[in-house]
XYZ file of C-alpha atoms in Angstrom:
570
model
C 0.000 0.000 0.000
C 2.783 2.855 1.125
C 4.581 1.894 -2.123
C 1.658 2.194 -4.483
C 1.266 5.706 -2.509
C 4.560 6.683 -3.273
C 4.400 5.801 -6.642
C 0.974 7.364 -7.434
C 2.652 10.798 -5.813
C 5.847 10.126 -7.830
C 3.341 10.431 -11.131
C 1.236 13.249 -9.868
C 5.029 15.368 -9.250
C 6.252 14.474 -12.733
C 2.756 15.675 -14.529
C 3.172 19.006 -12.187
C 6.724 18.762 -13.952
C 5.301 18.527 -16.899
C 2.919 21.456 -16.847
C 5.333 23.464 -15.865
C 8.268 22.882 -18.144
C 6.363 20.923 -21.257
C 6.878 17.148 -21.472
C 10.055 17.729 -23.995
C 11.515 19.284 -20.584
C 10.988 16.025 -18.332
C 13.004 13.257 -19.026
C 11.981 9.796 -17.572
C 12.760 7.426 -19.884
C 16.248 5.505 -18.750
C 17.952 6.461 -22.498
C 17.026 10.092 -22.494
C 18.374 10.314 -18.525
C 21.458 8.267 -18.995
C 23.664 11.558 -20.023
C 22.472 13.457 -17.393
C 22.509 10.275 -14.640
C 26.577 8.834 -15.414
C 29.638 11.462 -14.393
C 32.290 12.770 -17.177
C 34.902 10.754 -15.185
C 32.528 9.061 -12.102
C 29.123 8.324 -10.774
C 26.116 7.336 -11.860
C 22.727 6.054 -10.323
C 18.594 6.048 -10.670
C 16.694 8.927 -11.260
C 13.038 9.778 -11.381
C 13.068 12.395 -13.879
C 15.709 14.640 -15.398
C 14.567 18.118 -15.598
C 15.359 20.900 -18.090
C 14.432 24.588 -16.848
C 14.494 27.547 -19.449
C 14.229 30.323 -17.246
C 14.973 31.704 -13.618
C 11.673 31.251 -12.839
C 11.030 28.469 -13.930
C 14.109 26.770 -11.853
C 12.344 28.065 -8.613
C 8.851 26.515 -9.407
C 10.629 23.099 -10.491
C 12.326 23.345 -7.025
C 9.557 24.226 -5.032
C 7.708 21.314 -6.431
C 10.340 18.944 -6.146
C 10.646 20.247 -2.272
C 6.749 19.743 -1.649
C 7.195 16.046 -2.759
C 9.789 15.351 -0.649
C 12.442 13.953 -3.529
C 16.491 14.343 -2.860
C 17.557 17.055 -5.432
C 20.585 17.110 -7.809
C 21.629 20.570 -9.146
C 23.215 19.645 -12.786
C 24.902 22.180 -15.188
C 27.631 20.621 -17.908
C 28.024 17.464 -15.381
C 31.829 17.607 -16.248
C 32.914 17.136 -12.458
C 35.553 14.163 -12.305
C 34.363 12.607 -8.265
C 30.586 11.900 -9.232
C 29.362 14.984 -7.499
C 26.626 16.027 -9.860
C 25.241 12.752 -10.610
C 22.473 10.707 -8.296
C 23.604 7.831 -6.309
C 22.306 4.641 -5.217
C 21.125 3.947 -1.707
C 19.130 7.099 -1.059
C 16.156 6.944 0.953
C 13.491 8.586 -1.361
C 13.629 9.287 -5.216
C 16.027 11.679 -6.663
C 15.185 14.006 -9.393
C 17.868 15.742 -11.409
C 17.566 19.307 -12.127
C 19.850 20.024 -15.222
C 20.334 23.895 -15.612
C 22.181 24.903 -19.400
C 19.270 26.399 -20.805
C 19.900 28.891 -17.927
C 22.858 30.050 -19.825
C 22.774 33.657 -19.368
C 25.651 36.585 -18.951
C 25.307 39.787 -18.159
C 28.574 42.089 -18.199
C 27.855 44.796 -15.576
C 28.353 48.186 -16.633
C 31.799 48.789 -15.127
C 32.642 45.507 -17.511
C 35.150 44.459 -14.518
C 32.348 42.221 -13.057
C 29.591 39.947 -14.469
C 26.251 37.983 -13.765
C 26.254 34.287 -14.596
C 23.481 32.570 -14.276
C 23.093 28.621 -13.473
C 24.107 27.005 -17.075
C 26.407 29.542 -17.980
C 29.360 28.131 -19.151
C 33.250 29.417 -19.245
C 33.697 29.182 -22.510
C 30.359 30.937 -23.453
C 32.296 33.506 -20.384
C 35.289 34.008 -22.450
C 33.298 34.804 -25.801
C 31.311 37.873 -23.726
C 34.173 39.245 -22.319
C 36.237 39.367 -25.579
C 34.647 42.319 -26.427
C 35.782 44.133 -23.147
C 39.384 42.466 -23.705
C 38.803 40.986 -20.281
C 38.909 37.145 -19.128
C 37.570 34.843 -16.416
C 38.895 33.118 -13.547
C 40.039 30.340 -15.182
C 40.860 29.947 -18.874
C 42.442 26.249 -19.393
C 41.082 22.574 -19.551
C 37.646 22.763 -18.045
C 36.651 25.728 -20.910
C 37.758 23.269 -23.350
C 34.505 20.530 -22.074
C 31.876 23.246 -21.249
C 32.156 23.410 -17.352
C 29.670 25.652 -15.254
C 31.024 29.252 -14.053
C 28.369 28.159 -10.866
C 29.825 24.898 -11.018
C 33.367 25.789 -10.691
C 32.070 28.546 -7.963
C 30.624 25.744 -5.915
C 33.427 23.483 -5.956
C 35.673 26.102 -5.445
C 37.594 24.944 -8.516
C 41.182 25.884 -9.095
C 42.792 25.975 -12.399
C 45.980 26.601 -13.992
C 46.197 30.260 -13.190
C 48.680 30.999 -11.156
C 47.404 34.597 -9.387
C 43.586 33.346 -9.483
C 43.011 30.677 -6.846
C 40.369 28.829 -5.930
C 37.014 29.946 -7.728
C 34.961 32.141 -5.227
C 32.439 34.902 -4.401
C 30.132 36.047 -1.546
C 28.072 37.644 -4.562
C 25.491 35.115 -5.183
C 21.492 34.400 -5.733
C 20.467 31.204 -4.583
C 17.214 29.010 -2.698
C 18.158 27.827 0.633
C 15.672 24.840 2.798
C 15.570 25.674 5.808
C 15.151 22.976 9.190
C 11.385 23.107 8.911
C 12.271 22.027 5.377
C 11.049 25.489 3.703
C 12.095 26.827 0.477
C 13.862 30.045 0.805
C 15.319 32.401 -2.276
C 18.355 34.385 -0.998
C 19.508 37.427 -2.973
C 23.368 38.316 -1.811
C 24.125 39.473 -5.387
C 23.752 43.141 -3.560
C 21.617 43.952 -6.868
C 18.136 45.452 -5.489
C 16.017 43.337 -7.588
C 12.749 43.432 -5.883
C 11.095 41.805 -2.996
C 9.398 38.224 -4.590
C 10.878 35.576 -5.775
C 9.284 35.944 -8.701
C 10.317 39.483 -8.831
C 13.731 38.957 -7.999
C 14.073 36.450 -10.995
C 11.801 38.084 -13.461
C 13.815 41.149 -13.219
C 17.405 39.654 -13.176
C 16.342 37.319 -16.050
C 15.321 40.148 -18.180
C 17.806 42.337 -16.915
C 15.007 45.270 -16.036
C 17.422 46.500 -13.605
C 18.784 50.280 -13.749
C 22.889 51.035 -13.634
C 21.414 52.385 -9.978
C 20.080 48.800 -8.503
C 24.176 47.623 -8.752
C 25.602 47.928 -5.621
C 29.394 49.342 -5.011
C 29.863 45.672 -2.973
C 32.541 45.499 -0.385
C 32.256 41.700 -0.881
C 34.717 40.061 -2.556
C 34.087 39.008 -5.961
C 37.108 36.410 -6.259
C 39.790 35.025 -3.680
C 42.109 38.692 -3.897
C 44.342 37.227 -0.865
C 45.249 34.436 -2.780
C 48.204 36.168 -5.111
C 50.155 36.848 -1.624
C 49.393 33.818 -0.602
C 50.670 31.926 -3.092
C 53.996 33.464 -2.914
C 54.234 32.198 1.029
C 56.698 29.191 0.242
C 57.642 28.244 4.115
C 54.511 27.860 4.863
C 53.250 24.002 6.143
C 50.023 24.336 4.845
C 48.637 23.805 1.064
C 47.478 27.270 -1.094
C 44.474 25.860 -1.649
C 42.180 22.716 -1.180
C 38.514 21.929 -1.197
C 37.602 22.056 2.379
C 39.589 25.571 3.477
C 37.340 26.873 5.724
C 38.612 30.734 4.421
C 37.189 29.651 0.661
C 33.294 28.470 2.172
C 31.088 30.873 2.154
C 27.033 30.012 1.193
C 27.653 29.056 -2.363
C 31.278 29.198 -2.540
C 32.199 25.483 -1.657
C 28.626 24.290 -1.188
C 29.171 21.552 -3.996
C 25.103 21.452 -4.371
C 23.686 21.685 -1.018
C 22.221 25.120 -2.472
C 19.960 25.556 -5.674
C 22.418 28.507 -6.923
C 20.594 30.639 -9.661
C 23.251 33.318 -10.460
C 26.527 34.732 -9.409
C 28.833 37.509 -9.443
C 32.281 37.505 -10.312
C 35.411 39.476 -11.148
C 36.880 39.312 -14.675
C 40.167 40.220 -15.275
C 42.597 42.541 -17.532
C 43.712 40.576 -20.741
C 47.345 39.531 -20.644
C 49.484 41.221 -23.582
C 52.360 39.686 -25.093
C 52.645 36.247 -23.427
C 55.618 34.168 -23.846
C 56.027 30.304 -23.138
C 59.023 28.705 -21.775
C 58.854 24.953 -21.806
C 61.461 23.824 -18.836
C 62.980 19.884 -18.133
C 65.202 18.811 -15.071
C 65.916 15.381 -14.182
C 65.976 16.120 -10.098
C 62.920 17.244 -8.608
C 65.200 19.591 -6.600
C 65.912 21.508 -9.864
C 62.312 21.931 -10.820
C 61.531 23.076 -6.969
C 64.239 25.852 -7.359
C 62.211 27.355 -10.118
C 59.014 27.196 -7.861
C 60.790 29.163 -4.909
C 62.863 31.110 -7.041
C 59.915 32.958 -9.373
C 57.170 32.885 -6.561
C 60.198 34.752 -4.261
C 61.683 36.836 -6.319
C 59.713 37.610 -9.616
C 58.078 41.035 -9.739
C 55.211 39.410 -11.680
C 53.988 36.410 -10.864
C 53.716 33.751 -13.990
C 50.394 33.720 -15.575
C 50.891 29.710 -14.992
C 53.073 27.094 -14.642
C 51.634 23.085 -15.397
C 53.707 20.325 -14.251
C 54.462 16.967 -16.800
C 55.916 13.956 -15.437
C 57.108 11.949 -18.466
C 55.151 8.585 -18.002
C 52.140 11.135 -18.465
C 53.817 13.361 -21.483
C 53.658 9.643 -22.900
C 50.332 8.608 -22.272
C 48.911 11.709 -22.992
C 50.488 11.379 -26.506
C 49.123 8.541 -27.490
C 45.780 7.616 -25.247
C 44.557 11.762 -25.289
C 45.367 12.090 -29.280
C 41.706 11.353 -30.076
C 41.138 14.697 -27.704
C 43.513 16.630 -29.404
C 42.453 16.120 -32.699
C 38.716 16.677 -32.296
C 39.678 19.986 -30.347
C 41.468 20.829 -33.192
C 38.788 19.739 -35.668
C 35.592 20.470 -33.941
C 36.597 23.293 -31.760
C 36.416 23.446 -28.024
C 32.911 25.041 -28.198
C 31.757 21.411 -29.224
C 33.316 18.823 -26.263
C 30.795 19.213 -24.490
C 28.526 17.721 -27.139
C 30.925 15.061 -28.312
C 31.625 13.554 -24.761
C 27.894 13.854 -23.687
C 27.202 11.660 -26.773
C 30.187 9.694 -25.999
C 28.270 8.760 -22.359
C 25.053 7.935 -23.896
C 27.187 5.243 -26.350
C 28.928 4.165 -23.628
C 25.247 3.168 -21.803
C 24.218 2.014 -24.889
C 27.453 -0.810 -25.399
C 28.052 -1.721 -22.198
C 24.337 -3.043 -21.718
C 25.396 -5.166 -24.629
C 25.889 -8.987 -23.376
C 27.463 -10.126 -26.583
C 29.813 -6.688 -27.164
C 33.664 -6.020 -26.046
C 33.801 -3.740 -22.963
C 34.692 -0.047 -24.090
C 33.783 -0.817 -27.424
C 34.057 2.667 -28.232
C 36.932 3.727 -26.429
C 38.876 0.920 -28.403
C 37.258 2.066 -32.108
C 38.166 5.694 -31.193
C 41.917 4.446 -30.154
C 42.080 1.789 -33.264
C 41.072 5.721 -35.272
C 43.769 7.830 -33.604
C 46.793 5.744 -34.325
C 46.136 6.362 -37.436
C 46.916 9.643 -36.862
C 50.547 10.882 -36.019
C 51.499 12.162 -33.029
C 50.046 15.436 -32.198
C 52.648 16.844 -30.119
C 55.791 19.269 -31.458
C 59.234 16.353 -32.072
C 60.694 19.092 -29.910
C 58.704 18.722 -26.740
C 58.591 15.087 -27.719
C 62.801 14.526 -27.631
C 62.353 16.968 -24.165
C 60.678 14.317 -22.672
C 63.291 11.644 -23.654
C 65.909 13.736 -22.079
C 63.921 15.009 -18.927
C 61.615 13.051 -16.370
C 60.103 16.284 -14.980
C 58.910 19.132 -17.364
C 57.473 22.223 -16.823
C 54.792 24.841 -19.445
C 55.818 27.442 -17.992
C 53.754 30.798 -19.434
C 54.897 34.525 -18.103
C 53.041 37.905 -19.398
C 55.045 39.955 -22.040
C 56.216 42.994 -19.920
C 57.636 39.878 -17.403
C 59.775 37.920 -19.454
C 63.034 39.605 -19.429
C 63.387 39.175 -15.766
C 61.805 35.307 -15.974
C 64.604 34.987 -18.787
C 67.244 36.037 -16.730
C 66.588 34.327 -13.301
C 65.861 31.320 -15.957
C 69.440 31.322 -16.891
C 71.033 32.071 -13.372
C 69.050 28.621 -12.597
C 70.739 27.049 -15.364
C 74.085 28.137 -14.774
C 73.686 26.162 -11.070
C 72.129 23.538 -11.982
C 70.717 20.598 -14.321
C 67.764 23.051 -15.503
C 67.316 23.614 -19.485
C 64.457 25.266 -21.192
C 63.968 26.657 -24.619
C 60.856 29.387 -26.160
C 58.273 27.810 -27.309
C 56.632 29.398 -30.991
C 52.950 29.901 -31.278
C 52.407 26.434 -32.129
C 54.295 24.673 -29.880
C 52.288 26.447 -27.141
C 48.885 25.961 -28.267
C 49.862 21.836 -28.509
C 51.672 21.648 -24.999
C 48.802 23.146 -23.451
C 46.620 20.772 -25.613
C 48.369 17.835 -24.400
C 48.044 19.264 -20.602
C 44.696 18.944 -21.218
C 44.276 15.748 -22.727
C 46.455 14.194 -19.714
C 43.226 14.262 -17.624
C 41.299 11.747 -19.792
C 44.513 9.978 -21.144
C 44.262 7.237 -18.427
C 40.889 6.488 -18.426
C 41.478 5.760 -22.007
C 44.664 3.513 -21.408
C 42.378 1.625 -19.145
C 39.496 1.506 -21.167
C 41.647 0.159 -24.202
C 43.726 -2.774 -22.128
C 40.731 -3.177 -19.785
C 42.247 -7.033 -19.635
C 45.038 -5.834 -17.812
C 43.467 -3.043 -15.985
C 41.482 -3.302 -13.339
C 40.787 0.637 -12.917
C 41.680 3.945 -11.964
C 42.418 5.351 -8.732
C 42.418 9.340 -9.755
C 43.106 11.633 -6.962
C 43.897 15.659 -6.664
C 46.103 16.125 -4.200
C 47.320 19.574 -2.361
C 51.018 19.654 -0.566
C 52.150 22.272 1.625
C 53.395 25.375 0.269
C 56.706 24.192 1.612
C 57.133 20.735 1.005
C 60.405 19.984 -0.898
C 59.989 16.470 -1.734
C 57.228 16.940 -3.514
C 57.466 14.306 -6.086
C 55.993 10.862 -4.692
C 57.701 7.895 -3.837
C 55.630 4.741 -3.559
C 56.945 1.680 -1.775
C 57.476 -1.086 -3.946
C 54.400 -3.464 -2.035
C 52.148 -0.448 -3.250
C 54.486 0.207 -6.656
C 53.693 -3.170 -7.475
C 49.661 -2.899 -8.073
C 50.179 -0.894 -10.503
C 51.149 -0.393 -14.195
C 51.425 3.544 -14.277
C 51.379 5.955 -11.649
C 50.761 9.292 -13.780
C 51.520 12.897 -12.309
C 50.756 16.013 -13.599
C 49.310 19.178 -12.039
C 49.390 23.144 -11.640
C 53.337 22.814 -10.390
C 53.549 26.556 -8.420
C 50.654 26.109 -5.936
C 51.856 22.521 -5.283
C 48.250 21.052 -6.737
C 48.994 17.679 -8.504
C 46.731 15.589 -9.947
C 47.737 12.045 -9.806
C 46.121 9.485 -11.630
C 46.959 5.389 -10.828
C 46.574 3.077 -13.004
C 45.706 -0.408 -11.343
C 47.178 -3.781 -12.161
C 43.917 -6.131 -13.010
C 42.542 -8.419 -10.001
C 43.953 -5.738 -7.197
C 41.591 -3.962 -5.133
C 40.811 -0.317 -5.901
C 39.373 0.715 -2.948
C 42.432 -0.768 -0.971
C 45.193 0.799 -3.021
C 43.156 4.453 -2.912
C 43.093 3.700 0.648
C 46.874 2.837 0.791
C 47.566 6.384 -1.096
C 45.111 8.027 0.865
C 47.346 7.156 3.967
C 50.303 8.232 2.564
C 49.451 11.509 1.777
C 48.174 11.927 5.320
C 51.457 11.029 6.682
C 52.933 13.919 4.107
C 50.224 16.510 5.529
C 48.886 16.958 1.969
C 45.018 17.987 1.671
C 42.341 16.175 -0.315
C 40.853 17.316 -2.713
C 42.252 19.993 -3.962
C 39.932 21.562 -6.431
C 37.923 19.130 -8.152
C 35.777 18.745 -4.298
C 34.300 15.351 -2.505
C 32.240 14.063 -4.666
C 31.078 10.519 -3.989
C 34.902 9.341 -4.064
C 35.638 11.356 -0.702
C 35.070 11.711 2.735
C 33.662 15.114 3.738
C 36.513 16.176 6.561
C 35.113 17.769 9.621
C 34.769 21.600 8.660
C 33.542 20.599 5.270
C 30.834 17.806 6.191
C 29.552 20.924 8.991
C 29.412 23.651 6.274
C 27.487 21.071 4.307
C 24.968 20.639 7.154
C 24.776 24.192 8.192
C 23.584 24.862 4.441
C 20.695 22.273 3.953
C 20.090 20.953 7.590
C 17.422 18.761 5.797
C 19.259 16.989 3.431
C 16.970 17.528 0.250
C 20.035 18.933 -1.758
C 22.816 16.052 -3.229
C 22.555 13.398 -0.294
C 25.487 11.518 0.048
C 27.825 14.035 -1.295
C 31.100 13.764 1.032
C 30.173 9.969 1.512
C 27.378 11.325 4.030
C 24.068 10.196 4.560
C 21.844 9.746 2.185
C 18.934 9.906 4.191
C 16.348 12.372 5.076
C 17.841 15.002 8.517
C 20.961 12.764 8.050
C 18.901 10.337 9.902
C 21.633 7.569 10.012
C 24.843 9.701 10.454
């Protein structure tokens, strides 16, 4: 009886859904969800409905129906976070419904063009397109662009990047609904924009920007992390420059990885760089590469616009296992990832549902397609990595780089350290490969799936300090796996280290072995790509996360919480 109840009000909130959105705009059918319901890297589970809002508006009346029936709540823009954060789960207690936000993809430059107004699909690619104009950029500029990612996304996960000066994504400027302990439906309007007094005021008005010049408040609040350039530069101190759970980077929807329906936000663009110039460094001594670190952050006048970190095993990989990546950027466009690896997911669903198919049927056709292809990468980056382990992309702004050049070449005289200019070209592909090193080991796995029994992929923040910052694994742990892969934003000591693990060893016992180790080095985790499903919410973060939805309505289980109503079972 209590089931068929649940079921008949599970069909009376999806025809509400319906009248409010159009059925076109309520996905229930398990095809049509399965983009929306499986991670770009992790994560997937049931859904009741998938649900596509056009406007402001419209997002509040989808959530205040989806709070009156009780349902757990995913907020969903590009779903291109790699720890299953923006995906449902199994095991919850009620049904979830996904609320999946890019139609909301909205910008407004604000008249002083310094700032802007995202709203909850807006992605940073559409970001850098509407800023061109203004000859101003966003927080972050590489890798997550390239696939689409959510400016509210990165904003709630306090995402990093590769920008050196930028830090952590973050603003106290926000718009956002907020459920209160008696499990009420509040919309909060911090975006110090006078905007009205009703919700549907609030988001008629912002939606159709019918605001005067006059509304825009002069906000003391800070509209990105504006401490974080001095803090970078801190090298003796013993804790990271950034990390997920900081408690000075968590404030309402800064850091609240979905336990907040965020509608819009405002941010701080930034002054185009003139004149950049790429240096592409190798060392064979980690000491050599750590020199550079201290030496620029210490003594440069300017800091580097950024500096990414390529161990060789990855420069390798990347080559070969992200050159299907490379060449459809390079074909397609970046504007276009998005598309191509959401289609990718829904063939993946399709396959692997397949009794009588290979595993990663696709994976392997689009591998068998790129080595037909040669290699992608510049033959002088590529005989740079047969003479150097460690290499760095190291990118400096024009009026900077005759003082980089010269403390360049007083670490060279001392020391092991070569480097060369990179042209045009060989800029635009080292950066390409950077970015293709993120997928390049899912793919290796994917492809010799009979020898691989998965990935372990962690992001990993060491103190601002730490010397030996290159890992040494002891040969019991060295010995589960065929690669470990390292690569990562090299000046703020955030590495991204992805493990590839020997087939018939356990994953969740070798993450736990690294896990451990990286405790015993004081290193925080994650660093910018947040909990997820793969993590355990520390302390400070798992309380923030309470504070902000006491109910639980809003991505239970995130943090490896409770997924139960109240937290009933924590």
């Amino acid at each position: 009886m209590m089931q068929a109840k649940s079921e008949q009000n599970e069909q009376q909130l999806i025809q509400t859904l319906r009248d409010l959105l159009g059925s076109r705009n309520v996905l229930t059918g398990e095809r049509a969800m399965a983009a929306y319901c499986k991670g770009f890297r992790e994560g997937s589970g049931p859904a009741l409905a998938v649900l596509k809002p056009g406007t402001l508006l419209e997002q509040w009346q989808v959530l205040q129906a989806c709070v009156s029936a009780g349902v757990n709540i995913i907020m969903q823009a590009a779903n291109t976070g790699l720890t299953g954060g923006s995906t449902p789960t199994d095991g919850c207690d009620r049904s979830t419904v996904v609320i999946n936000t890019n139609r909301i993809d909205s910008i407004q430059v604000l008249p002083a063009f310094n700032q802007f107004i995202a709203f909850s699909g807006a992605t940073l690619y559409s970001l850098e397109q509407a800023l061109k104009p203004y000859q101003r950029v966003p927080h972050s500029v590489i890798g997550s662009s390239c696939i689409g990612a959510s400016i509210v996304g990165g904003v709630c996960n306090n995402s990093g990047g590769a920008l050196i000066e930028r830090g952590p994504a973050y603003t106290e400027l926000a718009l956002y609904a907020q459920i209160d302990a008696q499990g009420k439906l509040h919309l909060i309007n911090h975006l110090d924009i006078d905007l009205g007094d009703t919700p549907e005021e609030i988001l008629t008005r912002l939606q159709t920007r019918r605001y005067p010049d006059s509304a825009i408040g002069i906000s003391q609040k800070q509209a990105s992390d504006q401490e974080y350039a001095q803090w970078v530069r801190d090298t003796e101190s013993d804790t990271p420059a950034r990390y997920n759970a900081d408690p000075r980077r968590l404030h309402e929807a800064s850091g609240c990885a979905g336990k907040l329906a965020v509608f819009a936000v405002r941010l701080d663009s930034f002054a185009e760089n003139k004149g950049e110039q790429t240096f592409y460094l190798g060392a064979n001594s980690t000491e050599t590469l750590e020199l550079v670190r201290r030496t620029l952050l210490q003594e440069a006048t300017e800091l580097p616009v950024s500096a990414e970190y390529l161990h060789r095993h990855i420069f390798d990989i990347a080559d070969r296992y992200g050159r299907a990546t490379v060449l459809l950027i390079r074909a397609m466009g970046a504007n276009r990832m998005q598309g191509f690896f959401r289609f990718k997911r829904v063939l993946d669903g399709v396959f692997n549902r397949s009794r009588w198919l290979p595993r990663h049927l696709p994976d392997k056709m689009i591998q068998w397609i790129s080595n037909r292809f040669p290699s992608q990468t510049p033959m002088r980056l590529v005989n740079w990595n047969r003479r150097f382990e460690h290499q760095l992309i190291l990118t400096v702004k024009g009026h900077a780089v005759t003082q980089c050049l010269a403390l360049l070449e007083t670490i060279k005289q001392n020391s092991e350290l070569d480097f060369f200019v990179c042209t045009e070209a060989e800029t635009k592909r080292a950066y390409l490969l950077r970015f293709a090193a993120a997928g390049a080991a899912l793919q290796y796995a994917a492809v010799h799936d009979d020898q691989v029994e998965g990935i372990v992929a962690l992001d990993v923040a060491l103190k601002r300090n730490e010397l030996n910052w290159f890992e040494t694994l002891p040969a019991s742990l060295s010995n589960k796996l065929c690669l470990p892969l390292y690569y990562g934003h090299f000046f703020c000591h955030v590495f991204h280290q992805d493990y590839v693990v020997r087939k018939g060893e356990s994953l969740s016992d070798v993450k736990q072995e690294l896990l451990d180790l990286l405790d015993q080095r004081g290193a925080e985790y994650p660093a910018e790509h947040n909990v997820g499903h793969l993590y355990h919410a520390k302390p400070s973060l798992k309380e923030n996360y309470q504070k902000l939805d006491p109910t639980n309505t809003f991505n239970a289980g995130v943090g490896q919480m409770s997924k139960c109503k109240h937290y009933q079972d924590s």
